[in-house]
Amino acid sequence: MYQLGSFVEMKKPHACVIKSTGKKANKFEVIRLGADIKIRCSNCDHVVMMSRHDFERKMQQVLPSET
C-alpha cells in the first residue's frame, strides 16, 4: 500500500521524459493523500493532482523504499 513519501510507478510515463531523455521513467513520489492524491514526477518535479479513484486505476505498482 502507498503512503506519504512513497514512490509509485504509473502505467503511462510522464511527457517530460520522452522529450528530454527518451527513457520511460514513470516514477512519481506521493506528496499528498486524501480524497485527492498529489504526485510529483521524479524527473522534472512537475506536480499532478488526481482523484484517489483515478490514481488507483492509473498506478501500476508501489516501488520498494530505498533505505
Short mmCIF file of N, CA and C in Angstrom, two decimals:
data_model
loop_
_atom_site.label_atom_id
_atom_site.label_comp_id
_atom_site.label_asym_id
_atom_site.label_seq_id
_atom_site.Cartn_x
_atom_site.Cartn_y
_atom_site.Cartn_z
N MET A 1 0.84 -1.18 0.00
CA MET A 1 0.00 0.00 0.00
C MET A 1 0.88 1.25 0.00
N TYR A 2 0.45 2.27 -0.63
CA TYR A 2 1.21 3.51 -0.71
C TYR A 2 0.91 4.39 0.50
N GLN A 3 1.87 5.25 0.80
CA GLN A 3 1.71 6.22 1.88
C GLN A 3 2.46 7.48 1.50
N LEU A 4 2.38 8.48 2.34
CA LEU A 4 3.04 9.75 2.08
C LEU A 4 4.55 9.52 1.94
N GLY A 5 5.14 9.99 0.86
CA GLY A 5 6.57 9.82 0.61
C GLY A 5 6.91 8.57 -0.19
N SER A 6 5.93 7.72 -0.48
CA SER A 6 6.18 6.52 -1.27
C SER A 6 6.44 6.88 -2.72
N PHE A 7 7.22 6.04 -3.39
CA PHE A 7 7.42 6.19 -4.83
C PHE A 7 6.57 5.13 -5.52
N VAL A 8 5.85 5.57 -6.54
CA VAL A 8 4.97 4.66 -7.28
C VAL A 8 5.32 4.71 -8.76
N GLU A 9 5.00 3.63 -9.44
CA GLU A 9 5.18 3.55 -10.88
C GLU A 9 3.80 3.62 -11.52
N MET A 10 3.65 4.53 -12.45
CA MET A 10 2.38 4.70 -13.13
C MET A 10 2.38 3.89 -14.43
N LYS A 11 1.20 3.63 -14.97
CA LYS A 11 1.10 2.85 -16.20
C LYS A 11 1.68 3.59 -17.40
N LYS A 12 1.49 4.91 -17.43
CA LYS A 12 2.00 5.71 -18.55
C LYS A 12 3.09 6.64 -18.05
N PRO A 13 4.16 6.82 -18.82
CA PRO A 13 5.23 7.74 -18.40
C PRO A 13 4.78 9.19 -18.53
N HIS A 14 5.47 10.06 -17.81
CA HIS A 14 5.19 11.49 -17.90
C HIS A 14 5.76 12.02 -19.21
N ALA A 15 5.12 13.01 -19.81
CA ALA A 15 5.51 13.53 -21.12
C ALA A 15 6.92 14.12 -21.13
N CYS A 16 7.40 14.65 -20.02
CA CYS A 16 8.72 15.29 -19.98
C CYS A 16 9.83 14.30 -20.30
N VAL A 17 9.66 13.06 -19.94
CA VAL A 17 10.70 12.07 -20.10
C VAL A 17 10.95 11.78 -21.57
N ILE A 18 9.92 11.66 -22.34
CA ILE A 18 10.05 11.35 -23.76
C ILE A 18 10.81 12.45 -24.48
N LYS A 19 10.56 13.71 -24.14
CA LYS A 19 11.22 14.83 -24.80
C LYS A 19 12.67 14.99 -24.36
N SER A 20 12.95 14.88 -23.09
CA SER A 20 14.29 15.22 -22.59
C SER A 20 15.29 14.07 -22.66
N THR A 21 14.90 12.87 -22.26
CA THR A 21 15.87 11.78 -22.18
C THR A 21 15.58 10.62 -23.12
N GLY A 22 14.36 10.48 -23.54
CA GLY A 22 14.00 9.36 -24.39
C GLY A 22 13.73 8.08 -23.62
N LYS A 23 13.87 8.11 -22.29
CA LYS A 23 13.63 6.93 -21.47
C LYS A 23 12.19 6.90 -20.99
N LYS A 24 11.75 5.74 -20.54
CA LYS A 24 10.41 5.59 -19.99
C LYS A 24 10.49 5.64 -18.46
N ALA A 25 10.72 6.82 -17.93
CA ALA A 25 10.75 6.97 -16.47
C ALA A 25 9.37 7.39 -16.01
N ASN A 26 8.68 6.49 -15.33
CA ASN A 26 7.34 6.80 -14.86
C ASN A 26 7.27 6.66 -13.34
N LYS A 27 8.29 7.18 -12.67
CA LYS A 27 8.40 7.13 -11.22
C LYS A 27 7.91 8.45 -10.63
N PHE A 28 6.96 8.36 -9.70
CA PHE A 28 6.38 9.53 -9.07
C PHE A 28 6.43 9.37 -7.55
N GLU A 29 6.54 10.49 -6.84
CA GLU A 29 6.51 10.48 -5.38
C GLU A 29 5.16 10.99 -4.90
N VAL A 30 4.56 10.30 -3.94
CA VAL A 30 3.29 10.72 -3.36
C VAL A 30 3.57 11.84 -2.36
N ILE A 31 2.99 13.03 -2.61
CA ILE A 31 3.26 14.17 -1.72
C ILE A 31 2.01 14.65 -0.99
N ARG A 32 0.83 14.12 -1.32
CA ARG A 32 -0.40 14.48 -0.60
C ARG A 32 -1.38 13.32 -0.68
N LEU A 33 -2.00 13.00 0.44
CA LEU A 33 -3.02 11.96 0.50
C LEU A 33 -4.32 12.54 1.03
N GLY A 34 -5.41 12.01 0.57
CA GLY A 34 -6.74 12.43 1.00
C GLY A 34 -7.73 11.93 -0.03
N ALA A 35 -8.81 12.66 -0.23
CA ALA A 35 -9.76 12.31 -1.28
C ALA A 35 -9.09 12.46 -2.64
N ASP A 36 -8.16 13.42 -2.72
CA ASP A 36 -7.34 13.60 -3.92
C ASP A 36 -5.91 13.22 -3.58
N ILE A 37 -5.17 12.76 -4.57
CA ILE A 37 -3.77 12.38 -4.41
C ILE A 37 -2.93 13.34 -5.24
N LYS A 38 -1.83 13.80 -4.65
CA LYS A 38 -0.91 14.68 -5.38
C LYS A 38 0.41 13.93 -5.52
N ILE A 39 0.92 13.84 -6.75
CA ILE A 39 2.17 13.15 -7.01
C ILE A 39 3.12 14.09 -7.75
N ARG A 40 4.44 13.85 -7.56
CA ARG A 40 5.47 14.68 -8.20
C ARG A 40 6.34 13.78 -9.08
N CYS A 41 6.56 14.20 -10.32
CA CYS A 41 7.42 13.47 -11.25
C CYS A 41 8.85 13.50 -10.71
N SER A 42 9.51 12.35 -10.66
CA SER A 42 10.87 12.30 -10.12
C SER A 42 11.89 12.85 -11.10
N ASN A 43 11.51 13.07 -12.35
CA ASN A 43 12.44 13.60 -13.35
C ASN A 43 12.41 15.12 -13.43
N CYS A 44 11.22 15.71 -13.53
CA CYS A 44 11.12 17.16 -13.77
C CYS A 44 10.44 17.92 -12.63
N ASP A 45 10.02 17.23 -11.57
CA ASP A 45 9.35 17.83 -10.41
C ASP A 45 7.99 18.44 -10.73
N HIS A 46 7.38 18.06 -11.83
CA HIS A 46 6.03 18.52 -12.16
C HIS A 46 5.04 17.84 -11.22
N VAL A 47 4.08 18.60 -10.71
CA VAL A 47 3.11 18.08 -9.75
C VAL A 47 1.79 17.82 -10.46
N VAL A 48 1.23 16.64 -10.21
CA VAL A 48 -0.05 16.23 -10.79
C VAL A 48 -1.00 15.89 -9.65
N MET A 49 -2.23 16.39 -9.73
CA MET A 49 -3.24 16.08 -8.72
C MET A 49 -4.40 15.36 -9.39
N MET A 50 -4.84 14.27 -8.77
CA MET A 50 -5.96 13.50 -9.34
C MET A 50 -6.75 12.88 -8.20
N SER A 51 -7.94 12.44 -8.53
CA SER A 51 -8.78 11.81 -7.51
C SER A 51 -8.17 10.46 -7.11
N ARG A 52 -8.50 10.01 -5.92
CA ARG A 52 -7.97 8.72 -5.45
C ARG A 52 -8.39 7.59 -6.38
N HIS A 53 -9.61 7.65 -6.88
CA HIS A 53 -10.11 6.63 -7.80
C HIS A 53 -9.25 6.58 -9.07
N ASP A 54 -8.99 7.73 -9.67
CA ASP A 54 -8.16 7.78 -10.88
C ASP A 54 -6.73 7.32 -10.58
N PHE A 55 -6.19 7.73 -9.44
CA PHE A 55 -4.83 7.35 -9.07
C PHE A 55 -4.70 5.84 -8.95
N GLU A 56 -5.63 5.21 -8.24
CA GLU A 56 -5.55 3.76 -8.04
C GLU A 56 -5.74 3.00 -9.35
N ARG A 57 -6.47 3.58 -10.28
CA ARG A 57 -6.65 2.96 -11.58
C ARG A 57 -5.40 3.09 -12.45
N LYS A 58 -4.70 4.24 -12.34
CA LYS A 58 -3.54 4.52 -13.19
C LYS A 58 -2.21 4.05 -12.60
N MET A 59 -2.19 3.71 -11.31
CA MET A 59 -0.96 3.25 -10.66
C MET A 59 -0.70 1.79 -11.02
N GLN A 60 0.56 1.49 -11.34
CA GLN A 60 0.92 0.12 -11.67
C GLN A 60 1.43 -0.62 -10.44
N GLN A 61 2.37 -0.01 -9.70
CA GLN A 61 2.90 -0.65 -8.51
C GLN A 61 3.55 0.37 -7.59
N VAL A 62 3.66 -0.01 -6.31
CA VAL A 62 4.40 0.79 -5.34
C VAL A 62 5.83 0.28 -5.37
N LEU A 63 6.78 1.18 -5.55
CA LEU A 63 8.18 0.79 -5.62
C LEU A 63 8.74 0.60 -4.22
N PRO A 64 9.67 -0.36 -4.05
CA PRO A 64 10.26 -0.57 -2.72
C PRO A 64 11.06 0.65 -2.28
N SER A 65 11.07 0.92 -0.98
CA SER A 65 11.80 2.09 -0.47
C SER A 65 13.29 1.85 -0.58
N GLU A 66 14.03 2.94 -0.77
CA GLU A 66 15.48 2.86 -0.94
C GLU A 66 16.16 3.19 0.37
N THR A 67 16.06 2.29 1.36
CA THR A 67 16.68 2.53 2.66
C THR A 67 17.81 1.59 2.91
#
